Tab-separated table of C-alpha atoms in Angstrom:
chain	number	residue	atom	x	y	z
A	45	MET	CA	0.000	0.000	0.000
A	46	ILE	CA	1.154	3.465	-0.868
A	47	GLU	CA	-0.242	6.767	0.404
A	48	VAL	CA	-1.057	9.173	-2.425
A	49	ILE	CA	-1.720	12.852	-1.660
A	50	TYR	CA	-3.061	15.558	-3.959
A	51	PHE	CA	-2.886	19.310	-3.622
A	52	ALA	CA	-4.545	22.379	-5.135
A	53	TRP	CA	-6.323	21.794	-8.449
A	54	LEU	CA	-5.103	18.179	-8.624
A	55	ARG	CA	-6.934	17.563	-5.343
A	56	GLU	CA	-10.021	19.322	-6.708
A	57	ARG	CA	-10.037	17.353	-9.975
A	58	ILE	CA	-9.396	13.998	-8.347
A	59	GLY	CA	-11.920	14.793	-5.630
A	60	VAL	CA	-10.023	13.478	-2.607
A	61	PRO	CA	-7.089	14.937	-0.693
A	62	ARG	CA	-5.446	11.572	-0.143
A	63	GLU	CA	-5.934	7.837	-0.618
A	64	SER	CA	-4.178	4.575	0.115
A	65	LEU	CA	-3.580	2.594	-3.044
A	66	GLN	CA	-2.501	-0.896	-3.970
A	67	THR	CA	-0.251	-0.600	-6.998
A	68	ALA	CA	2.261	-2.639	-8.971
A	69	ALA	CA	3.730	0.522	-10.527
A	70	LEU	CA	7.518	0.611	-10.536
A	71	THR	CA	7.906	4.322	-11.183
A	72	VAL	CA	5.928	7.515	-10.708
A	73	ALA	CA	5.176	7.530	-14.448
A	74	ASP	CA	3.771	3.981	-14.154
A	75	LEU	CA	1.539	5.065	-11.262
A	76	VAL	CA	0.244	8.046	-13.235
A	77	ALA	CA	-0.507	5.798	-16.226
A	78	GLU	CA	-2.221	3.239	-13.998
A	79	LEU	CA	-4.439	5.863	-12.323
A	80	SER	CA	-5.231	7.646	-15.603
A	81	ALA	CA	-6.356	4.336	-17.093
A	82	ARG	CA	-8.455	3.587	-14.032
A	83	GLU	CA	-10.822	6.589	-14.023
A	84	GLU	CA	-11.600	9.710	-16.044
A	85	ARG	CA	-10.949	12.093	-13.124
A	86	TYR	CA	-7.327	10.906	-12.922
A	87	ALA	CA	-6.874	11.149	-16.702
A	88	LEU	CA	-8.170	14.721	-16.447
A	89	ALA	CA	-5.927	15.655	-13.544
A	90	PHE	CA	-2.850	14.143	-15.141
A	91	GLY	CA	-3.668	15.345	-18.671
A	92	ASP	CA	-0.776	17.798	-18.834
A	93	LEU	CA	2.170	16.435	-16.896
A	94	ALA	CA	4.208	19.562	-17.596
A	95	SER	CA	1.947	21.184	-14.982
A	96	VAL	CA	2.333	18.420	-12.417
A	97	ARG	CA	5.082	18.074	-9.830
A	98	VAL	CA	5.727	15.066	-7.630
A	99	ALA	CA	7.287	14.486	-4.220
A	100	LEU	CA	8.300	11.085	-2.854
A	101	ASP	CA	8.337	10.900	0.929
A	102	GLN	CA	8.255	14.710	0.965
A	103	GLU	CA	11.237	15.235	-1.341
A	104	LEU	CA	10.805	16.595	-4.861
A	105	ALA	CA	11.320	13.864	-7.461
A	106	ASP	CA	10.703	13.291	-11.146
A	107	PHE	CA	8.364	10.995	-13.041
A	108	ALA	CA	11.099	8.477	-13.793
A	109	ALA	CA	11.827	7.960	-10.085
A	110	PRO	CA	11.287	4.407	-8.745
A	111	LEU	CA	8.578	3.783	-6.138
A	112	ALA	CA	10.392	0.983	-4.344
A	113	GLY	CA	10.404	1.693	-0.605
A	114	VAL	CA	8.350	4.863	-1.005
A	115	ARG	CA	5.517	5.323	1.511
A	116	GLU	CA	4.081	8.658	0.409
A	117	VAL	CA	3.634	10.070	-3.095
A	118	ALA	CA	2.325	13.601	-3.518
A	119	PHE	CA	1.103	15.200	-6.751
A	120	PHE	CA	0.640	18.929	-7.086
A	121	PRO	CA	0.866	21.874	-9.505
A	122	PRO	CA	3.989	24.072	-9.664
A	123	MET	CA	4.363	25.715	-6.284
A	124	THR	CA	3.298	29.314	-5.743
A	125	GLY	CA	4.615	30.243	-2.315
A	126	GLY	CA	6.183	33.459	-1.136
B	284	MET	CA	17.486	29.956	12.260
B	285	ARG	CA	13.744	29.606	12.570
B	286	VAL	CA	10.961	28.393	10.262
B	287	VAL	CA	7.368	29.140	11.203
B	288	VAL	CA	4.427	27.802	9.176
B	289	GLN	CA	1.155	28.923	10.689
B	290	ALA	CA	-2.466	29.817	9.986
B	291	GLU	CA	-2.418	32.778	12.366
B	292	ALA	CA	-1.622	36.330	11.324
B	293	PHE	CA	1.738	37.716	12.420
B	294	ASP	CA	3.126	41.192	13.063
B	295	ALA	CA	5.949	41.733	10.548
B	296	GLY	CA	7.328	44.790	12.358
B	297	ALA	CA	7.414	43.067	15.742
B	298	GLU	CA	9.082	40.031	14.162
B	299	LEU	CA	11.667	42.245	12.471
B	300	ASN	CA	12.500	44.006	15.737
B	301	ALA	CA	12.777	40.765	17.718
B	302	PHE	CA	14.908	39.223	14.977
B	303	SER	CA	17.275	42.228	14.790
B	304	ALA	CA	17.582	42.480	18.561
B	305	GLN	CA	18.916	38.957	18.943
B	306	ALA	CA	21.174	38.980	15.863
B	307	ALA	CA	24.389	39.688	17.769
B	308	GLY	CA	27.161	41.092	15.603
B	309	ALA	CA	24.921	41.780	12.626
B	310	GLY	CA	25.317	45.103	10.864
B	311	ALA	CA	22.702	44.437	8.190
B	312	VAL	CA	19.170	43.055	8.340
B	313	VAL	CA	17.162	42.559	5.152
B	314	SER	CA	13.490	41.667	5.332
B	315	PHE	CA	10.979	40.748	2.699
B	316	THR	CA	7.260	40.857	3.413
B	317	GLY	CA	4.748	39.394	0.956
B	318	LEU	CA	1.316	41.011	1.101
B	319	VAL	CA	-2.031	40.039	-0.377
B	320	ARG	CA	-2.252	42.503	-3.241
B	321	ASP	CA	-5.195	44.792	-2.913
B	322	ASN	CA	-6.458	44.916	-6.506
B	323	GLY	CA	-7.810	48.376	-7.102
B	324	GLY	CA	-9.747	48.622	-3.876
B	325	ALA	CA	-11.665	45.371	-4.386
B	326	LEU	CA	-11.533	43.354	-1.180
B	327	SER	CA	-9.370	40.387	-2.096
B	328	MET	CA	-8.991	37.177	-0.158
B	329	MET	CA	-6.485	34.457	-0.546
B	330	GLU	CA	-6.544	30.801	0.394
B	331	ILE	CA	-3.178	29.125	0.797
B	332	GLU	CA	-2.830	25.368	0.792
B	333	HIS	CA	0.377	23.695	1.896
B	334	TYR	CA	1.891	20.268	2.447
B	335	PRO	CA	2.315	19.860	6.203
B	336	GLY	CA	5.586	18.168	7.041
B	337	MET	CA	7.217	18.723	3.676
B	338	THR	CA	6.845	22.516	3.933
B	339	GLU	CA	8.955	22.871	7.060
B	340	LYS	CA	11.581	20.424	5.781
B	341	ALA	CA	11.839	22.114	2.378
B	342	ILE	CA	12.240	25.573	3.923
B	343	ALA	CA	14.800	24.355	6.472
B	344	ALA	CA	16.812	22.830	3.602
B	345	MET	CA	16.722	26.173	1.740
B	346	MET	CA	17.961	27.951	4.854
B	347	ASP	CA	20.792	25.450	5.264
B	348	GLN	CA	21.815	26.101	1.679
B	349	ALA	CA	21.724	29.858	2.258
B	350	ALA	CA	23.801	29.512	5.437
B	351	ALA	CA	26.384	27.420	3.570
B	352	ARG	CA	26.649	29.983	0.817
B	353	TRP	CA	26.618	33.337	2.613
B	354	ALA	CA	28.056	34.570	5.895
B	355	LEU	CA	24.822	34.839	7.881
B	356	VAL	CA	24.260	35.703	11.501
B	357	ASP	CA	20.655	34.459	11.435
B	358	ALA	CA	17.665	33.842	9.187
B	359	LEU	CA	13.921	33.629	9.707
B	360	VAL	CA	11.051	32.466	7.492
B	361	ILE	CA	7.401	32.868	8.477
B	362	HIS	CA	4.737	31.638	6.038
B	363	ARG	CA	1.004	31.518	6.584
B	364	PHE	CA	-1.545	29.114	5.191
B	365	GLY	CA	-5.341	29.056	5.198
B	366	ARG	CA	-7.540	32.039	4.467
B	367	LEU	CA	-5.964	35.505	4.399
B	368	ALA	CA	-7.656	38.866	4.022
B	369	GLY	CA	-6.468	41.685	1.730
B	370	ALA	CA	-3.238	43.488	2.794
B	371	ASP	CA	-2.430	40.854	5.424
B	372	PRO	CA	1.184	39.737	5.371
B	373	ILE	CA	1.353	36.316	3.707
B	374	MET	CA	4.916	35.606	4.651
B	375	MET	CA	8.202	37.161	5.571
B	376	VAL	CA	11.878	36.399	5.278
B	377	ALA	CA	14.505	38.120	7.412
B	378	VAL	CA	18.249	37.668	7.087
B	379	ALA	CA	20.957	39.168	9.313
B	380	SER	CA	24.610	39.355	8.388
B	381	LYS	CA	27.693	41.438	9.002
B	382	HIS	CA	27.590	43.105	5.584
B	383	ARG	CA	24.667	44.051	3.388
B	384	VAL	CA	25.565	42.043	0.290
B	385	ASP	CA	25.239	38.709	2.112
B	386	ALA	CA	21.929	39.718	3.647
B	387	PHE	CA	20.451	40.899	0.344
B	388	GLU	CA	21.627	37.910	-1.660
B	389	ALA	CA	20.541	35.328	0.904
B	390	ALA	CA	17.117	36.980	1.214
B	391	GLU	CA	16.655	36.952	-2.565
B	392	PHE	CA	17.831	33.355	-2.754
B	393	LEU	CA	15.351	32.320	-0.054
B	394	MET	CA	12.536	34.208	-1.779
B	395	ASP	CA	13.296	32.667	-5.164
B	396	TYR	CA	13.263	29.184	-3.647
B	397	LEU	CA	10.179	29.813	-1.521
B	398	LYS	CA	8.298	31.002	-4.610
B	399	SER	CA	8.911	27.857	-6.627
B	400	ARG	CA	10.176	25.088	-4.350
B	401	ALA	CA	8.241	25.344	-1.097
B	402	PRO	CA	4.964	23.391	-1.245
B	403	PHE	CA	2.445	26.231	-1.048
B	404	TRP	CA	-0.381	26.881	-3.487
B	405	LYS	CA	-2.273	30.159	-3.589
B	406	LYS	CA	-5.884	30.556	-4.598
B	407	GLU	CA	-7.324	34.008	-5.147
B	408	ILE	CA	-10.866	34.289	-3.883
B	409	SER	CA	-13.109	36.893	-5.474
B	410	ALA	CA	-16.856	37.509	-5.502
B	411	THR	CA	-17.148	35.295	-8.582
B	412	GLY	CA	-15.192	32.330	-7.239
B	413	GLY	CA	-11.667	31.107	-6.714
B	414	ALA	CA	-8.737	30.791	-9.097
B	415	TRP	CA	-5.450	29.014	-8.434
B	416	VAL	CA	-2.560	31.366	-8.951
B	417	ALA	CA	-0.468	30.133	-11.886
B	418	ALA	CA	3.269	29.735	-11.449
B	419	ARG	CA	5.131	32.414	-13.395
B	420	ASP	CA	7.886	31.536	-15.842
B	421	GLU	CA	9.983	34.388	-14.424
B	422	ASP	CA	9.856	32.754	-11.000
B	423	GLU	CA	11.157	29.468	-12.344
B	424	ALA	CA	13.794	31.316	-14.387
B	425	ALA	CA	14.896	33.253	-11.288
B	426	LEU	CA	16.281	30.033	-9.794
B	427	LYS	CA	18.858	29.756	-12.550
B	428	ARG	CA	21.016	32.547	-11.203
B	429	TRP	CA	21.886	30.677	-7.998
C	98	MET	CA	8.234	58.765	-0.919
C	99	ARG	CA	9.741	60.002	2.321
C	100	VAL	CA	13.259	60.931	3.466
C	101	VAL	CA	13.886	61.355	7.177
C	102	VAL	CA	17.261	62.534	8.524
C	103	GLN	CA	17.172	62.754	12.298
C	104	ALA	CA	19.209	62.499	15.487
C	105	GLU	CA	16.479	60.592	17.325
C	106	ALA	CA	16.239	56.814	17.489
C	107	PHE	CA	13.485	55.186	15.455
C	108	ASP	CA	11.529	51.938	15.678
C	109	ALA	CA	12.313	49.958	12.505
C	110	GLY	CA	9.450	47.486	13.023
C	111	ALA	CA	6.862	50.218	13.583
C	112	GLU	CA	8.160	52.072	10.522
C	113	LEU	CA	7.968	48.893	8.440
C	114	ASN	CA	4.368	48.249	9.511
C	115	ALA	CA	3.255	51.826	8.851
C	116	PHE	CA	5.013	51.806	5.481
C	117	SER	CA	3.440	48.484	4.409
C	118	ALA	CA	-0.019	49.495	5.604
C	119	GLN	CA	-0.169	52.560	3.345
C	120	ALA	CA	1.485	50.973	0.296
C	121	ALA	CA	-1.784	50.281	-1.550
C	122	GLY	CA	-1.453	47.647	-4.240
C	123	ALA	CA	1.982	46.469	-3.139
C	124	GLY	CA	2.610	42.738	-2.989
C	125	ALA	CA	6.240	42.992	-1.921
C	126	VAL	CA	7.998	45.087	0.712
C	127	VAL	CA	11.765	44.881	1.132
C	128	SER	CA	13.452	46.564	4.072
C	129	PHE	CA	17.063	47.051	4.977
C	130	THR	CA	18.109	48.009	8.496
C	131	GLY	CA	21.680	49.029	9.263
C	132	LEU	CA	22.741	48.363	12.856
C	133	VAL	CA	25.737	49.482	14.879
C	134	ARG	CA	27.792	46.289	14.909
C	135	ASP	CA	28.348	44.967	18.362
C	136	ASN	CA	32.018	43.911	18.160
C	137	GLY	CA	32.374	40.833	20.326
C	138	GLY	CA	30.382	42.127	23.245
C	139	ALA	CA	32.387	45.358	23.599
C	140	LEU	CA	30.005	48.270	23.954
C	141	SER	CA	30.477	50.200	20.730
C	142	MET	CA	29.318	53.700	20.018
C	143	MET	CA	29.134	55.514	16.766
C	144	GLU	CA	29.136	59.184	15.905
C	145	ILE	CA	27.658	60.122	12.551
C	146	GLU	CA	28.339	63.482	10.945
C	147	HIS	CA	26.301	64.684	7.996
C	148	TYR	CA	25.912	67.664	5.699
C	149	PRO	CA	22.558	69.235	6.560
C	150	GLY	CA	20.740	70.347	3.447
C	151	MET	CA	22.781	68.335	1.004
C	152	THR	CA	21.885	65.038	2.726
C	153	GLU	CA	18.145	65.332	2.155
C	154	LYS	CA	18.612	66.536	-1.430
C	155	ALA	CA	21.069	63.774	-2.295
C	156	ILE	CA	18.785	61.058	-0.902
C	157	ALA	CA	15.703	62.479	-2.613
C	158	ALA	CA	17.628	62.438	-5.920
C	159	MET	CA	18.524	58.766	-5.371
C	160	MET	CA	14.887	57.946	-4.698
C	161	ASP	CA	13.811	59.755	-7.853
C	162	GLN	CA	16.335	57.696	-9.815
C	163	ALA	CA	15.038	54.479	-8.251
C	164	ALA	CA	11.429	55.447	-9.004
C	165	ALA	CA	12.331	56.140	-12.643
C	166	ARG	CA	14.043	52.798	-12.981
C	167	TRP	CA	11.759	50.353	-11.158
C	168	ALA	CA	7.999	50.041	-10.796
C	169	LEU	CA	7.667	51.189	-7.191
C	170	VAL	CA	4.596	51.773	-5.084
C	171	ASP	CA	6.541	53.674	-2.427
C	172	ALA	CA	9.973	54.118	-0.845
C	173	LEU	CA	11.251	55.305	2.508
C	174	VAL	CA	14.713	56.236	3.785
C	175	ILE	CA	15.419	57.019	7.439
C	176	HIS	CA	18.986	57.876	8.452
C	177	ARG	CA	20.225	58.995	11.840
C	178	PHE	CA	23.113	61.286	12.715
C	179	GLY	CA	24.818	62.163	15.995
C	180	ARG	CA	25.784	59.678	18.670
C	181	LEU	CA	24.370	56.145	18.460
C	182	ALA	CA	24.714	53.316	20.951
C	183	GLY	CA	25.556	49.700	20.063
C	184	ALA	CA	22.819	47.710	18.277
C	185	ASP	CA	20.728	50.822	17.616
C	186	PRO	CA	19.392	51.036	14.075
C	187	ILE	CA	21.508	53.557	12.146
C	188	MET	CA	19.243	53.748	9.151
C	189	MET	CA	16.616	51.910	7.189
C	190	VAL	CA	15.398	51.690	3.626
C	191	ALA	CA	11.986	50.284	2.718
C	192	VAL	CA	10.678	49.760	-0.792
C	193	ALA	CA	7.210	48.563	-1.814
C	194	SER	CA	6.335	47.274	-5.252
C	195	LYS	CA	3.981	44.920	-6.971
C	196	HIS	CA	6.614	42.248	-7.540
C	197	ARG	CA	9.618	41.266	-5.474
C	198	VAL	CA	12.340	41.837	-8.075
C	199	ASP	CA	11.632	45.581	-8.295
C	200	ALA	CA	11.564	45.911	-4.515
C	201	PHE	CA	14.829	44.015	-4.023
C	202	GLU	CA	16.705	45.798	-6.803
C	203	ALA	CA	15.530	49.276	-5.831
C	204	ALA	CA	16.436	48.623	-2.169
C	205	GLU	CA	19.922	47.457	-3.151
C	206	PHE	CA	20.363	50.420	-5.469
C	207	LEU	CA	19.354	52.836	-2.713
C	208	MET	CA	21.699	51.139	-0.248
C	209	ASP	CA	24.633	51.208	-2.662
C	210	TYR	CA	24.096	54.917	-3.285
C	211	LEU	CA	23.493	55.752	0.371
C	212	LYS	CA	26.766	54.027	1.309
C	213	SER	CA	28.929	56.057	-1.052
C	214	ARG	CA	27.009	59.088	-2.275
C	215	ALA	CA	24.992	60.399	0.668
C	216	PRO	CA	27.037	62.850	2.773
C	217	PHE	CA	27.363	60.896	6.009
C	218	TRP	CA	30.615	60.061	7.805
C	219	LYS	CA	30.814	57.463	10.539
C	220	LYS	CA	33.234	57.542	13.438
C	221	GLU	CA	33.591	54.527	15.675
C	222	ILE	CA	34.021	55.474	19.308
C	223	SER	CA	35.815	53.034	21.578
C	224	ALA	CA	37.401	53.277	25.032
C	225	THR	CA	40.672	54.301	23.381
C	226	GLY	CA	39.286	57.052	21.161
C	227	GLY	CA	37.520	57.571	17.888
C	228	ALA	CA	38.342	56.410	14.375
C	229	TRP	CA	36.695	57.529	11.159
C	230	VAL	CA	35.318	54.558	9.252
C	231	ALA	CA	37.198	54.210	5.965
C	232	ALA	CA	35.219	53.908	2.748
C	233	ARG	CA	35.484	50.389	1.355
C	234	ASP	CA	36.561	49.738	-2.223
C	235	GLU	CA	33.743	47.172	-2.534
C	236	ASP	CA	31.205	49.875	-1.748
C	237	GLU	CA	32.517	52.126	-4.494
C	238	ALA	CA	32.681	49.149	-6.883
C	239	ALA	CA	29.077	48.209	-6.042
C	240	LEU	CA	27.866	51.371	-7.817
C	241	LYS	CA	29.164	50.082	-11.131
C	242	ARG	CA	26.405	47.536	-11.552
C	243	TRP	CA	23.673	50.160	-11.831
D	61	MET	CA	33.345	85.747	-0.482
D	62	ILE	CA	32.820	82.036	-0.625
D	63	GLU	CA	31.634	79.762	2.192
D	64	VAL	CA	33.915	76.744	2.693
D	65	ILE	CA	32.729	73.790	4.812
D	66	TYR	CA	34.739	70.835	6.068
D	67	PHE	CA	33.516	67.470	7.343
D	68	ALA	CA	34.904	64.509	9.273
D	69	TRP	CA	38.712	64.309	9.423
D	70	LEU	CA	39.084	67.268	7.066
D	71	ARG	CA	37.223	69.365	9.629
D	72	GLU	CA	39.396	67.964	12.413
D	73	ARG	CA	42.669	68.647	10.574
D	74	ILE	CA	41.717	72.134	9.459
D	75	GLY	CA	40.332	72.900	12.893
D	76	VAL	CA	37.132	74.716	11.894
D	77	PRO	CA	33.822	73.398	10.517
D	78	ARG	CA	33.370	76.337	8.136
D	79	GLU	CA	34.846	79.654	7.124
D	80	SER	CA	34.123	82.529	4.746
D	81	LEU	CA	37.033	83.139	2.399
D	82	GLN	CA	38.086	85.755	-0.061
D	83	THR	CA	39.645	83.944	-3.008
D	84	ALA	CA	40.684	84.567	-6.593
D	85	ALA	CA	40.679	80.816	-7.349
D	86	LEU	CA	38.968	79.913	-10.607
D	87	THR	CA	38.538	76.207	-9.899
D	88	VAL	CA	38.294	73.890	-6.909
D	89	ALA	CA	41.881	72.752	-7.609
D	90	ASP	CA	43.042	76.400	-7.496
D	91	LEU	CA	41.307	76.892	-4.147
D	92	VAL	CA	42.932	73.776	-2.720
D	93	ALA	CA	46.367	74.965	-3.920
D	94	GLU	CA	45.780	78.442	-2.496
D	95	LEU	CA	44.744	77.107	0.916
D	96	SER	CA	47.545	74.536	1.038
D	97	ALA	CA	50.090	77.292	0.333
D	98	ARG	CA	48.521	79.464	3.007
D	99	GLU	CA	48.910	77.237	6.083
D	100	GLU	CA	50.333	73.872	7.091
D	101	ARG	CA	46.974	72.551	8.412
D	102	TYR	CA	45.436	72.914	4.943
D	103	ALA	CA	48.445	71.299	3.279
D	104	LEU	CA	48.027	68.402	5.713
D	105	ALA	CA	44.295	68.060	5.135
D	106	PHE	CA	44.620	68.227	1.346
D	107	GLY	CA	47.786	66.109	1.211
D	108	ASP	CA	46.085	63.167	-0.516
D	109	LEU	CA	43.387	64.436	-2.827
D	110	ALA	CA	42.403	60.890	-3.769
D	111	SER	CA	40.765	60.801	-0.321
D	112	VAL	CA	38.993	64.123	-0.668
D	113	ARG	CA	35.613	64.743	-2.237
D	114	VAL	CA	34.081	68.100	-3.040
D	115	ALA	CA	30.555	69.458	-3.368
D	116	LEU	CA	29.663	72.824	-4.917
D	117	ASP	CA	26.419	74.294	-3.645
D	118	GLN	CA	25.559	70.850	-2.262
D	119	GLU	CA	26.119	68.917	-5.504
D	120	LEU	CA	29.051	66.546	-5.915
D	121	ALA	CA	31.674	68.017	-8.236
D	122	ASP	CA	35.284	67.430	-9.214
D	123	PHE	CA	38.471	69.392	-8.665
D	124	ALA	CA	38.459	70.826	-12.169
D	125	ALA	CA	35.023	72.420	-11.634
D	126	PRO	CA	34.898	76.249	-11.901
D	127	LEU	CA	33.992	78.312	-8.836
D	128	ALA	CA	32.247	81.110	-10.720
D	129	GLY	CA	28.857	81.752	-9.121
D	130	VAL	CA	29.398	79.142	-6.403
D	131	ARG	CA	28.390	80.194	-2.906
D	132	GLU	CA	29.261	77.079	-0.906
D	133	VAL	CA	32.197	74.689	-1.314
D	134	ALA	CA	32.353	71.576	0.890
D	135	PHE	CA	35.350	69.281	1.321
D	136	PHE	CA	35.017	65.862	2.906
D	137	PRO	CA	36.362	62.302	2.838
D	138	PRO	CA	34.624	59.574	0.832
D	139	MET	CA	31.151	59.136	2.286
D	140	THR	CA	30.356	56.262	4.637
D	141	GLY	CA	26.601	56.311	5.060
D	142	GLY	CA	24.197	53.414	5.233
């Protein structure tokens, strides 16, 4: 099981702030493909990956990063702090 | 060095004074305060979402980088989340150093990283609804100089 | 825009808050505070001489230059003269603008010019006497970037 | 008559903060030469002109600047504000 968290408009499009998922995905890109294939709301949220950032266990990562050993995956738009 | 991530409002002037007072040996203190922009008198509100846990870690890592790169006496970051009213301070950065160049550069570095690498997302709330603030290309480009 | 040249102490935090509160439409406020450096716990004093009349004019001219060059909402310079005790604020600059880059650059510009082109002369007073602070080559060189 | 003002260590070396002078000097450099020839304390203060700045009627100027029409000349070391 992996904890998946969504922020900002990704959270709004997917409709939940977080969920625990069973996945066989090896990388972040695999997980995105798996979710997008599963339901329309994921396909919509992940439609333009140039506007999506990912963090693995609270560290910024990229879509090629492996999920082995990861407990928490977070998806969000480019950050707008400050 | 101190990182504060909170929903509550804060008093930027009082924070600046307290920060300066304890920065022994500093000759220069630079502060940056980010305000909710009051758009032509229309009462604007802002909702800020963040990633609890990652936020504090990401900011602390930025401060460590700044401290490794410039001769700093101290640094402070305060960032709010939740709902903010127009003209409220959203966040502040303060940096103390012996000379002004270190303080200015470290403050700009921290601001550039906070803008694009700290997990905060701003939503502008108006009478007609809410709109997520889009990341600006200039903000991403600003990171390249460091 | 406001230039204040005074012997009296001032409250940097209160000035920052008042400045931010009236800077309508500003999203970014950068402040710089110059402090008497406390040299390793030794009580240090500073005596600042200035050229009454020219000081205010020179600073106002710098602010006009900054306002012509960057998109500013407002700017403030406060500079003390006379005898100052250790850790007292010597001076402050505050700049408000819509975006942070203008505020940072204008504040640095004002500081670089204040350091080397505003008629102030600092004398450090210690137990053994007084010594005029020498102008630093870096400060003169800093003007070249503008 | 021209008003001449001194600041910081120039004031200390010359011994007065200001004085009204009768001079035939055409430029700042002429005035400096005239004063330096007049008394030792001026020669001492103006010994290294690289460390002296001048303002004419409260505007920075250089040593070649003419004095015609000038009411106030100020001499001082490089400024150390901020």
